[in-house]
Rosetta silent file (secondary structure, phi, psi, omega in degrees, C-alpha in Angstrom):
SEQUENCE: XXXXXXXXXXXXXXXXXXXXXXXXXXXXXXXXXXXXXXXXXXXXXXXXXXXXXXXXXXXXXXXXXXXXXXXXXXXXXXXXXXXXXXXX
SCORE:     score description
SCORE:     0.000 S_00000001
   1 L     0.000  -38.037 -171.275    0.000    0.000    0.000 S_00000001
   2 H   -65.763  -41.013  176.859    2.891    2.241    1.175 S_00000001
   3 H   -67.896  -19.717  166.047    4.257    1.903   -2.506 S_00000001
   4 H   -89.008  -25.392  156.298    1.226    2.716   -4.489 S_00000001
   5 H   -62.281  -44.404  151.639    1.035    5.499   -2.320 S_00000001
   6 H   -45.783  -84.123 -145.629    4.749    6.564   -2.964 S_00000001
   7 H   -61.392  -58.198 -176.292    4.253    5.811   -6.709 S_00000001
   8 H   -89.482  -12.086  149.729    1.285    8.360   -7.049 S_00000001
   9 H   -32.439  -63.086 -170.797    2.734   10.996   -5.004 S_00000001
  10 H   -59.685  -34.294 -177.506    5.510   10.737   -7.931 S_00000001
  11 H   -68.393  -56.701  164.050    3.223   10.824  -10.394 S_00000001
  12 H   -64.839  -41.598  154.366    1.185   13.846   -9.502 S_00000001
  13 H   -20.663  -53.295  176.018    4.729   15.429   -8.956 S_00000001
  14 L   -88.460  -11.241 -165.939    5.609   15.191  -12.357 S_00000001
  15 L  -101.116  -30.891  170.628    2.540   15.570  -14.027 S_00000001
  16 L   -55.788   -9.950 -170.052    2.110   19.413  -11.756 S_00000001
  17 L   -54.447  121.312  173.530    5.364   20.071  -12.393 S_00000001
  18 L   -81.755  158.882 -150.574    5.943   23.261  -15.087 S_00000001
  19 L   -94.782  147.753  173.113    8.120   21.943  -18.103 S_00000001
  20 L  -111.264  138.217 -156.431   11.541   23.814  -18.073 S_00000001
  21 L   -68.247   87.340 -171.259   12.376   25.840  -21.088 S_00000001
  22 L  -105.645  125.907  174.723   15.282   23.890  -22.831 S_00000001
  23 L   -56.044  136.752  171.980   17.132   25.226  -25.905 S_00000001
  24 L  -132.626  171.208  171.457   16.834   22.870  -28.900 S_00000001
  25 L    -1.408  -90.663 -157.605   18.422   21.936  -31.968 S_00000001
  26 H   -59.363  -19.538  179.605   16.295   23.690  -34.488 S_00000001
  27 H   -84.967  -23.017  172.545   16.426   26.995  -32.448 S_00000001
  28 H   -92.830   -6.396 -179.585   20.160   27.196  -32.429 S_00000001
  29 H   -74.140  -53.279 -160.273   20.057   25.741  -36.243 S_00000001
  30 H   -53.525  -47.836  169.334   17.292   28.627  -37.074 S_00000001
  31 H   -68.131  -22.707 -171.217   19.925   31.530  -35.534 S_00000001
  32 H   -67.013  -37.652 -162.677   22.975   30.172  -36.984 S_00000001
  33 H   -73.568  -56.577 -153.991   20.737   30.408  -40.564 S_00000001
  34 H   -78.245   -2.054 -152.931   20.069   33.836  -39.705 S_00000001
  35 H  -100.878  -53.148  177.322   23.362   34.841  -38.741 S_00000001
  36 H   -52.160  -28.265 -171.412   24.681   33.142  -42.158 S_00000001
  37 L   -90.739   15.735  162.033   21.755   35.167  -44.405 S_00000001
  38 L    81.183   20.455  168.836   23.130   38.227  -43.088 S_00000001
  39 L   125.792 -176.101  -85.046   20.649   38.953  -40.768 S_00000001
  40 L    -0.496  120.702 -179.924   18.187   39.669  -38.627 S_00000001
  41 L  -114.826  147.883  166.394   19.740   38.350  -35.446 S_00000001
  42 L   -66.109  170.482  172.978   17.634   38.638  -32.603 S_00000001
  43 L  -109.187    8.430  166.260   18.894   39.130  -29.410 S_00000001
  44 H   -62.622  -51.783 -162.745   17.476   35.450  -28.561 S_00000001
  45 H   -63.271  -37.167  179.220   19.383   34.630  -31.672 S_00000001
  46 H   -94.969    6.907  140.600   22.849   36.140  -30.136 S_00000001
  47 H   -84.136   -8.145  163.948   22.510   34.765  -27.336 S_00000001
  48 H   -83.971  -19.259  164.256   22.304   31.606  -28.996 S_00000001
  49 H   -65.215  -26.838 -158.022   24.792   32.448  -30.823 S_00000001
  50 H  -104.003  -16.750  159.746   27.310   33.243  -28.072 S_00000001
  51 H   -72.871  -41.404 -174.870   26.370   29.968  -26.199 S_00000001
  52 L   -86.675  -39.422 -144.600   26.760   27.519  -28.996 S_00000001
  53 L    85.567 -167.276 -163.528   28.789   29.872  -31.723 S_00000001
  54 L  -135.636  178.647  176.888   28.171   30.083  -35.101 S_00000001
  55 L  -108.053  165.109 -158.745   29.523   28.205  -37.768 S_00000001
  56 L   -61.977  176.376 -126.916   32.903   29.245  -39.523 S_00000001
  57 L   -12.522   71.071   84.192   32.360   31.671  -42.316 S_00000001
  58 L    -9.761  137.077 -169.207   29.254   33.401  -40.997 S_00000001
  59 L   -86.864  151.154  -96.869   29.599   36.727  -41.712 S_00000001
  60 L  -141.030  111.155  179.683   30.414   38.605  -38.313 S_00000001
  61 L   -81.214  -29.608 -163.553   26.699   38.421  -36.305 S_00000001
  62 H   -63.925  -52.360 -173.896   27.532   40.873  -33.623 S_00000001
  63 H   -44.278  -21.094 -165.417   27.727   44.141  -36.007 S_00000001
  64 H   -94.968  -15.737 -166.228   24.083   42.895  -36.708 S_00000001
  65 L   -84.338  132.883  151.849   22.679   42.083  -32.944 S_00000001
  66 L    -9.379  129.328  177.813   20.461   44.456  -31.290 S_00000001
  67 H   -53.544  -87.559  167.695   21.946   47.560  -29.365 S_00000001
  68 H    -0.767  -33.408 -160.924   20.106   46.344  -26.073 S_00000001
  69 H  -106.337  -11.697  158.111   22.374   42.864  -26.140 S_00000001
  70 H   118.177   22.281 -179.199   25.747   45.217  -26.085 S_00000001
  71 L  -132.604  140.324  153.053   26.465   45.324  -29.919 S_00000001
  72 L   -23.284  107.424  175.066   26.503   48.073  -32.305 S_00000001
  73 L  -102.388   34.195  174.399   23.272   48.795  -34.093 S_00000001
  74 L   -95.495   23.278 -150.770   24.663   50.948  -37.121 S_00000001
  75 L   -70.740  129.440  138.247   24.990   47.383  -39.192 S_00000001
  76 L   -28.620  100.873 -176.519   24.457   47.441  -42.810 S_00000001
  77 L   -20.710  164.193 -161.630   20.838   46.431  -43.940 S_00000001
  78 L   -96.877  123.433  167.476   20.406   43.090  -44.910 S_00000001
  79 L   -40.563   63.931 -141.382   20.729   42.495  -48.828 S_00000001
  80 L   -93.089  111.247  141.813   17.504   42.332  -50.779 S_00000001
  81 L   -30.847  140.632  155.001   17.656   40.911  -54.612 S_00000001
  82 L  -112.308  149.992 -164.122   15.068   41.773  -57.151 S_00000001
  83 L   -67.102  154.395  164.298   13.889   38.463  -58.451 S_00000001
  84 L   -98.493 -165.756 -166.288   14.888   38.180  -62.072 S_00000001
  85 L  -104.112  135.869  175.403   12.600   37.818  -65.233 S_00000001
  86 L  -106.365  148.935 -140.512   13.176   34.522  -67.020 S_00000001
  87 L  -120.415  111.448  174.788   13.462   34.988  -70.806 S_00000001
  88 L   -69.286    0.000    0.000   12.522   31.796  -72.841 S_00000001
């Protein structure tokens, strides 16, 4: 009895429990992408950045990270293409 008693204590423990906020994979993949396309970094993204890193040639993320996260916010805009027209 004492163990089924144990066992849902443990249960109810875990299921009231709030979930703790764990970085994953695709959120440090998604800044590293943004850091390589020149931009927007976030300042989630540089701090994800400054825990994991980026990957070599990445274009230098900090000039682009928010003022607020302790980096220079005079960055050059981000490069926009015009699509071209294709001529059969």
């Amino acid at each position: 009895m004492r163990s089924v008693v144990a066992l849902a204590v443990g249960v109810l423990t875990l299921a009231v429990a709030p979930g703790a906020m764990a970085d994953s994979y695709f959120e440090v993949e998604h800044a590293r992408a943004n850091a390589r396309a020149g931009g927007p970094v976030s300042e989630r993204d540089a701090e994800l950045l400054d825990r994991y890193g980026a990957l070599s040639g990445t274009p230098d993320w900090r000039a682009r990270a928010p003022a607020p996260y302790g980096y220079r916010s005079d960055a050059p805009p981000r490069k926009v293409y015009k699509k071209s027209k294709r001529r059969d």
